[in-house]
Short mmCIF file of N, CA and C in Angstrom, two decimals:
data_model
loop_
_atom_site.label_atom_id
_atom_site.label_comp_id
_atom_site.label_asym_id
_atom_site.label_seq_id
_atom_site.Cartn_x
_atom_site.Cartn_y
_atom_site.Cartn_z
N MET J 1 -35.10 146.40 -15.84
CA MET J 1 -34.21 147.33 -14.82
C MET J 1 -34.20 145.81 -13.94
N ASP J 2 -35.51 145.35 -13.27
CA ASP J 2 -35.32 145.57 -11.90
C ASP J 2 -34.28 144.15 -12.27
N ARG J 3 -33.04 143.88 -12.96
CA ARG J 3 -32.02 142.42 -12.71
C ARG J 3 -31.40 143.35 -13.06
N VAL J 4 -30.97 144.54 -13.49
CA VAL J 4 -29.79 145.27 -13.77
C VAL J 4 -29.70 145.79 -11.92
N GLU J 5 -30.41 145.79 -11.42
CA GLU J 5 -31.01 146.63 -10.32
C GLU J 5 -30.35 145.11 -9.33
N GLU J 6 -30.81 144.14 -9.26
CA GLU J 6 -31.08 142.91 -8.34
C GLU J 6 -29.18 142.65 -8.55
N LEU J 7 -28.31 142.49 -10.18
CA LEU J 7 -27.54 142.45 -9.84
C LEU J 7 -26.38 143.37 -9.28
N ILE J 8 -26.77 144.26 -9.09
CA ILE J 8 -26.21 145.57 -9.06
C ILE J 8 -26.09 145.18 -6.79
N GLN J 9 -27.04 145.45 -6.64
CA GLN J 9 -27.51 144.81 -4.99
C GLN J 9 -26.64 143.41 -4.88
N LYS J 10 -26.57 142.27 -5.61
CA LYS J 10 -25.72 141.25 -5.39
C LYS J 10 -24.22 141.55 -5.59
N SER J 11 -23.61 142.23 -6.83
CA SER J 11 -22.42 142.63 -6.60
C SER J 11 -21.77 143.61 -4.92
N LYS J 12 -22.89 144.51 -5.03
CA LYS J 12 -22.51 145.20 -3.05
C LYS J 12 -22.04 144.06 -2.46
N LEU J 13 -22.82 143.09 -2.23
CA LEU J 13 -23.54 142.37 -1.32
C LEU J 13 -21.73 140.90 -0.99
N LEU J 14 -21.93 140.92 -2.58
CA LEU J 14 -20.39 140.46 -2.39
C LEU J 14 -19.01 141.25 -2.53
N VAL J 15 -18.87 142.86 -2.28
CA VAL J 15 -17.77 144.04 -2.18
C VAL J 15 -17.82 143.88 -0.71
N ASN J 16 -18.43 143.92 -0.14
CA ASN J 16 -18.78 143.53 2.07
C ASN J 16 -18.35 142.50 2.12
N LYS J 17 -18.69 141.48 2.03
CA LYS J 17 -18.26 140.05 1.88
C LYS J 17 -17.19 139.66 1.71
N TYR J 18 -16.63 140.71 0.60
CA TYR J 18 -14.53 140.47 0.16
C TYR J 18 -14.35 141.59 1.30
N LYS J 19 -14.84 142.44 1.55
CA LYS J 19 -14.11 142.90 2.70
C LYS J 19 -13.99 142.72 3.79
N ASN J 20 -15.03 142.23 4.46
CA ASN J 20 -15.04 141.71 5.37
C ASN J 20 -14.38 140.27 5.59
N LEU J 21 -14.35 139.59 4.95
CA LEU J 21 -13.23 138.39 4.45
C LEU J 21 -11.78 139.47 4.79
N LEU J 22 -11.41 140.28 3.90
CA LEU J 22 -9.59 141.02 3.88
C LEU J 22 -9.75 140.89 5.96
N GLU J 23 -10.61 142.14 6.10
CA GLU J 23 -10.20 142.14 7.40
C GLU J 23 -10.46 141.07 8.34
N THR J 24 -11.09 140.26 8.50
CA THR J 24 -11.28 138.68 8.98
C THR J 24 -9.03 137.96 8.86
N ASN J 25 -9.31 137.88 7.63
CA ASN J 25 -7.57 137.17 7.44
C ASN J 25 -6.62 138.53 7.84
N LYS J 26 -6.76 139.92 7.78
CA LYS J 26 -5.80 140.56 8.61
C LYS J 26 -5.95 140.41 10.24
N ALA J 27 -6.79 140.34 10.29
CA ALA J 27 -6.96 140.06 11.72
C ALA J 27 -6.27 138.50 12.52
N GLN J 28 -6.71 137.44 10.97
CA GLN J 28 -6.13 136.17 11.75
C GLN J 28 -4.37 136.04 10.97
N GLU J 29 -3.88 137.29 10.31
CA GLU J 29 -2.66 137.42 9.78
C GLU J 29 -1.86 138.27 11.74
N LEU J 30 -2.54 138.46 12.02
CA LEU J 30 -1.90 139.54 12.67
C LEU J 30 -2.16 138.28 14.02
N LYS J 31 -3.06 137.98 14.23
CA LYS J 31 -2.66 136.07 15.33
C LYS J 31 -1.82 135.81 15.10
N ILE J 32 -1.36 135.23 13.97
CA ILE J 32 -0.63 134.70 13.71
C ILE J 32 0.84 135.14 13.98
N LYS J 33 1.29 136.34 13.51
CA LYS J 33 2.16 136.78 13.75
C LYS J 33 2.51 137.23 16.03
N GLU J 34 1.60 137.15 16.17
CA GLU J 34 1.27 137.64 17.37
C GLU J 34 1.59 136.00 18.22
N LEU J 35 1.32 134.61 17.93
CA LEU J 35 1.23 133.62 17.72
C LEU J 35 3.02 133.20 17.54
N GLU J 36 3.29 133.66 16.58
CA GLU J 36 5.01 133.06 15.99
C GLU J 36 5.92 133.92 17.29
N ASP J 37 5.52 135.27 17.86
CA ASP J 37 5.89 136.23 18.30
C ASP J 37 6.27 134.99 20.22
N GLU J 38 5.64 134.88 20.07
CA GLU J 38 5.00 133.32 21.29
C GLU J 38 6.29 132.40 21.42
N ILE J 39 5.99 131.75 20.54
CA ILE J 39 6.56 130.52 19.66
C ILE J 39 8.12 131.07 20.20
N ASN J 40 8.47 132.16 19.60
CA ASN J 40 10.31 132.71 19.21
C ASN J 40 10.60 133.05 21.04
N LYS J 41 9.88 133.62 21.39
CA LYS J 41 10.50 133.73 23.35
C LYS J 41 10.41 132.50 23.70
N PHE J 42 9.27 131.63 23.98
CA PHE J 42 9.96 130.57 24.54
C PHE J 42 10.89 129.64 23.53
N LYS J 43 11.23 129.78 22.63
CA LYS J 43 12.35 128.94 22.10
C LYS J 43 13.51 130.08 22.48
N ASN J 44 13.54 130.91 22.92
CA ASN J 44 14.77 131.96 23.50
C ASN J 44 15.64 131.84 24.67
N ILE J 45 13.45 131.41 26.05
CA ILE J 45 14.22 130.72 27.22
C ILE J 45 14.38 129.40 27.03
N GLU J 46 14.05 129.09 26.31
CA GLU J 46 14.50 127.33 25.96
C GLU J 46 16.18 127.28 25.71
N GLU J 47 16.52 128.04 24.74
CA GLU J 47 17.74 128.12 24.79
C GLU J 47 18.89 128.60 25.60
N GLU J 48 18.15 130.02 26.79
CA GLU J 48 18.78 130.62 27.60
C GLU J 48 18.37 129.15 28.76
N ASN J 49 17.82 128.65 28.93
CA ASN J 49 17.34 127.37 29.90
C ASN J 49 19.02 126.39 29.84
N GLN J 50 19.66 125.93 28.51
CA GLN J 50 20.12 125.14 28.04
C GLN J 50 21.24 125.44 28.25
N ASN J 51 21.37 126.73 27.64
CA ASN J 51 22.70 127.67 28.53
C ASN J 51 22.61 127.41 30.11
N LEU J 52 22.34 127.70 30.77
CA LEU J 52 22.29 127.51 31.79
C LEU J 52 22.79 126.69 32.46
N ALA J 53 21.97 125.77 31.57
CA ALA J 53 22.52 124.20 32.39
C ALA J 53 23.91 123.95 31.96
N VAL J 54 23.77 124.41 31.48
CA VAL J 54 25.78 123.62 30.66
C VAL J 54 26.64 124.32 32.07
N GLN J 55 26.15 126.03 31.99
CA GLN J 55 26.68 126.67 33.72
C GLN J 55 26.79 126.10 34.73
N ILE J 56 25.57 125.59 34.91
CA ILE J 56 25.35 124.61 36.00
C ILE J 56 26.63 123.81 36.30
N SER J 57 25.81 122.75 35.70
CA SER J 57 27.13 121.07 34.86
C SER J 57 28.55 122.31 35.69
N GLU J 58 29.39 123.27 34.93
CA GLU J 58 30.54 123.86 34.44
C GLU J 58 30.69 124.20 36.26
N LEU J 59 29.72 124.73 36.94
CA LEU J 59 29.82 125.11 37.92
C LEU J 59 29.46 123.95 39.17
N THR J 60 29.43 123.21 39.32
CA THR J 60 28.68 122.11 39.78
C THR J 60 30.39 120.88 39.62
N LYS J 61 31.28 120.88 38.50
CA LYS J 61 32.37 119.92 38.35
C LYS J 61 33.72 120.44 39.23
N GLU J 62 32.99 122.00 38.91
CA GLU J 62 34.43 123.15 39.64
C GLU J 62 34.05 122.99 41.46
N ARG J 63 33.09 123.32 41.56
CA ARG J 63 32.40 122.76 43.11
C ARG J 63 33.22 121.18 43.79
N ASN J 64 32.43 120.44 42.71
CA ASN J 64 33.02 119.23 43.00
C ASN J 64 34.91 119.47 43.72
N GLU J 65 35.85 120.00 42.54
CA GLU J 65 37.12 119.17 42.46
C GLU J 65 37.58 120.44 43.15
N ILE J 66 37.06 121.69 44.38
CA ILE J 66 37.82 122.80 44.87
C ILE J 66 37.47 121.81 46.35
N ARG J 67 36.10 121.22 46.36
CA ARG J 67 35.42 120.44 47.92
C ARG J 67 36.52 119.10 47.91
N GLN J 68 37.06 118.51 46.14
CA GLN J 68 37.76 117.05 46.74
C GLN J 68 39.43 117.90 46.76
N ARG J 69 39.82 118.52 46.89
CA ARG J 69 41.23 119.54 46.64
C ARG J 69 41.21 120.10 48.38
N VAL J 70 39.57 120.67 48.61
CA VAL J 70 39.74 120.66 49.92
C VAL J 70 40.03 119.09 51.39
N GLU J 71 39.16 118.22 50.37
CA GLU J 71 39.37 117.56 51.38
C GLU J 71 41.11 116.79 51.13
N GLU J 72 41.93 116.61 50.36
CA GLU J 72 42.91 116.16 50.35
C GLU J 72 43.75 117.29 51.14
N ILE J 73 44.13 118.12 50.77
CA ILE J 73 44.90 119.71 51.85
C ILE J 73 44.40 119.23 53.40
N VAL J 74 43.61 118.68 53.96
CA VAL J 74 42.29 118.99 55.50
C VAL J 74 43.59 117.44 55.52
N ASP J 75 43.42 116.14 54.98
CA ASP J 75 44.10 115.13 55.07
C ASP J 75 45.72 115.42 55.32
N GLU J 76 46.31 116.50 53.98
CA GLU J 76 47.76 116.63 54.62
C GLU J 76 48.16 117.47 55.35
N ILE J 77 46.96 118.09 56.19
CA ILE J 77 47.46 118.93 57.77
C ILE J 77 47.45 117.82 58.73
N ASP J 78 46.42 116.97 58.21
CA ASP J 78 46.25 115.56 59.90
C ASP J 78 47.00 115.19 59.41
N GLN J 79 47.84 114.65 58.37
CA GLN J 79 49.11 113.94 58.37
C GLN J 79 49.91 115.28 58.59
N LEU J 80 50.73 115.95 59.19
CA LEU J 80 50.61 116.70 59.52
C LEU J 80 51.20 116.77 61.00
N GLY J 81 50.28 116.57 61.68
CA GLY J 81 49.63 116.67 62.89
C GLY J 81 49.69 118.34 63.15
N ILE J 82 49.24 119.71 62.18
CA ILE J 82 49.05 120.26 63.09
C ILE J 82 47.26 119.68 63.42
#
């Protein structure tokens, strides 16, 4: 009978270890999900930064074109002697 009791105790220990492993696994899966969410946030920020860089470039080009046109107008005014 002692052998049966010993096996029952070992089985209970194994069940407890399995339950603990499941809990640990669930916690790790949650942490992985949190990290994936953080990675996605950074990817979204990176994409937004790239879009902003394109907009800045376009605005800079537009500003330079306006500046050039203003200089041309000033030159025309100077030539007219106004």
